[in-house]
Amino acid sequence: MHLTAPARRPTGLRDADGMAVASFVLGLLGLLVLNVVLGPLALALACTALRRGTARRGRACLGLALGAADLLVLAAFLQADHTLSWSF
């Protein structure tokens, strides 16, 4: 009896999937804290994951949307009180 190893996904695709998940998580966190840093980072990771052909396209698209929302929230707070920081 000959056992074969399970098919492995290419490393680049696994990295792209990880980037998609990371962009989603960072975009979500960016809505609460450090949106000036986490928003652009979520956008960059989502774009890179989509460009590399991730299997988790939905997460990458959500990361892209949340990263953009982070920057919109930042712009709204900048307009409201003219500072880069905000508090409740």
Coordinates of C-alpha atoms in Angstrom, one line a residue:
M1 CA 0.0 0.0 0.0
H2 CA 1.5 3.3 -1.1
L3 CA 0.6 6.4 1.0
T4 CA 0.8 9.8 -0.7
A5 CA 1.3 13.1 1.1
P6 CA -1.7 15.4 1.1
A7 CA -1.6 18.1 -1.6
R8 CA 0.1 21.2 -0.2
R9 CA -0.8 24.7 -1.3
P10 CA 2.0 26.9 -2.5
T11 CA 3.6 29.1 0.1
G12 CA 2.7 32.3 -1.7
L13 CA -1.0 31.5 -1.6
R14 CA -0.8 30.7 2.1
D15 CA 0.9 34.0 2.7
A16 CA -1.8 35.8 0.6
D17 CA -4.5 34.1 2.7
G18 CA -2.8 35.2 5.9
M19 CA -2.5 38.8 4.6
A20 CA -6.3 38.7 3.8
V21 CA -7.1 37.7 7.3
A22 CA -4.6 40.2 8.8
S23 CA -6.1 43.0 6.8
F24 CA -9.6 42.2 8.1
V25 CA -8.4 42.1 11.7
L26 CA -6.3 45.3 11.4
G27 CA -9.2 47.1 9.7
L28 CA -11.6 46.1 12.4
L29 CA -9.2 47.1 15.2
G30 CA -8.5 50.4 13.3
L31 CA -12.1 51.5 13.8
L32 CA -11.4 51.5 17.6
V33 CA -7.7 52.5 18.0
L34 CA -4.8 53.8 15.9
N35 CA -6.8 54.3 12.7
V36 CA -4.1 56.5 11.3
V37 CA -1.7 53.5 11.3
L38 CA -4.0 50.5 11.0
G39 CA -6.2 51.8 8.3
P40 CA -3.4 52.2 5.6
L41 CA -1.8 48.9 6.8
A42 CA -5.1 47.1 6.3
L43 CA -5.5 48.7 2.8
A44 CA -2.0 47.6 1.8
L45 CA -2.3 44.1 3.0
A46 CA -5.7 43.7 1.4
C47 CA -4.5 45.0 -2.0
T48 CA -1.4 42.7 -1.8
A49 CA -3.5 39.7 -0.9
L50 CA -5.9 40.3 -3.8
R51 CA -3.1 40.9 -6.2
R52 CA -1.5 37.5 -5.2
G53 CA -4.8 35.7 -5.7
T54 CA -5.9 34.8 -2.2
A55 CA -8.5 32.1 -1.7
R56 CA -10.1 34.4 1.0
R57 CA -11.2 37.1 -1.4
G58 CA -14.1 38.0 0.9
R59 CA -11.9 38.7 3.9
A60 CA -9.5 40.7 1.7
C61 CA -12.4 42.8 0.4
L62 CA -13.7 43.3 3.9
G63 CA -10.2 44.4 5.0
L64 CA -10.1 46.8 2.1
A65 CA -13.5 48.3 3.1
L66 CA -12.6 48.5 6.8
G67 CA -9.2 50.1 6.0
A68 CA -11.1 52.8 3.9
A69 CA -13.6 53.2 6.7
D70 CA -10.7 53.7 9.2
L71 CA -9.5 56.6 7.1
L72 CA -13.0 58.0 6.8
V73 CA -13.4 57.9 10.5
L74 CA -10.1 59.6 10.9
A75 CA -11.1 62.3 8.4
A76 CA -14.4 62.9 10.2
F77 CA -12.6 63.3 13.6
L78 CA -10.1 65.6 12.0
Q79 CA -12.9 67.7 10.6
A80 CA -14.7 67.8 14.0
D81 CA -11.9 68.8 16.3
H82 CA -8.8 69.4 14.1
T83 CA -6.6 66.8 15.9
L84 CA -5.2 63.4 15.0
S85 CA -6.3 62.0 18.3
W86 CA -9.7 61.5 19.7
S87 CA -11.4 60.4 22.9
F88 CA -14.9 59.6 24.0

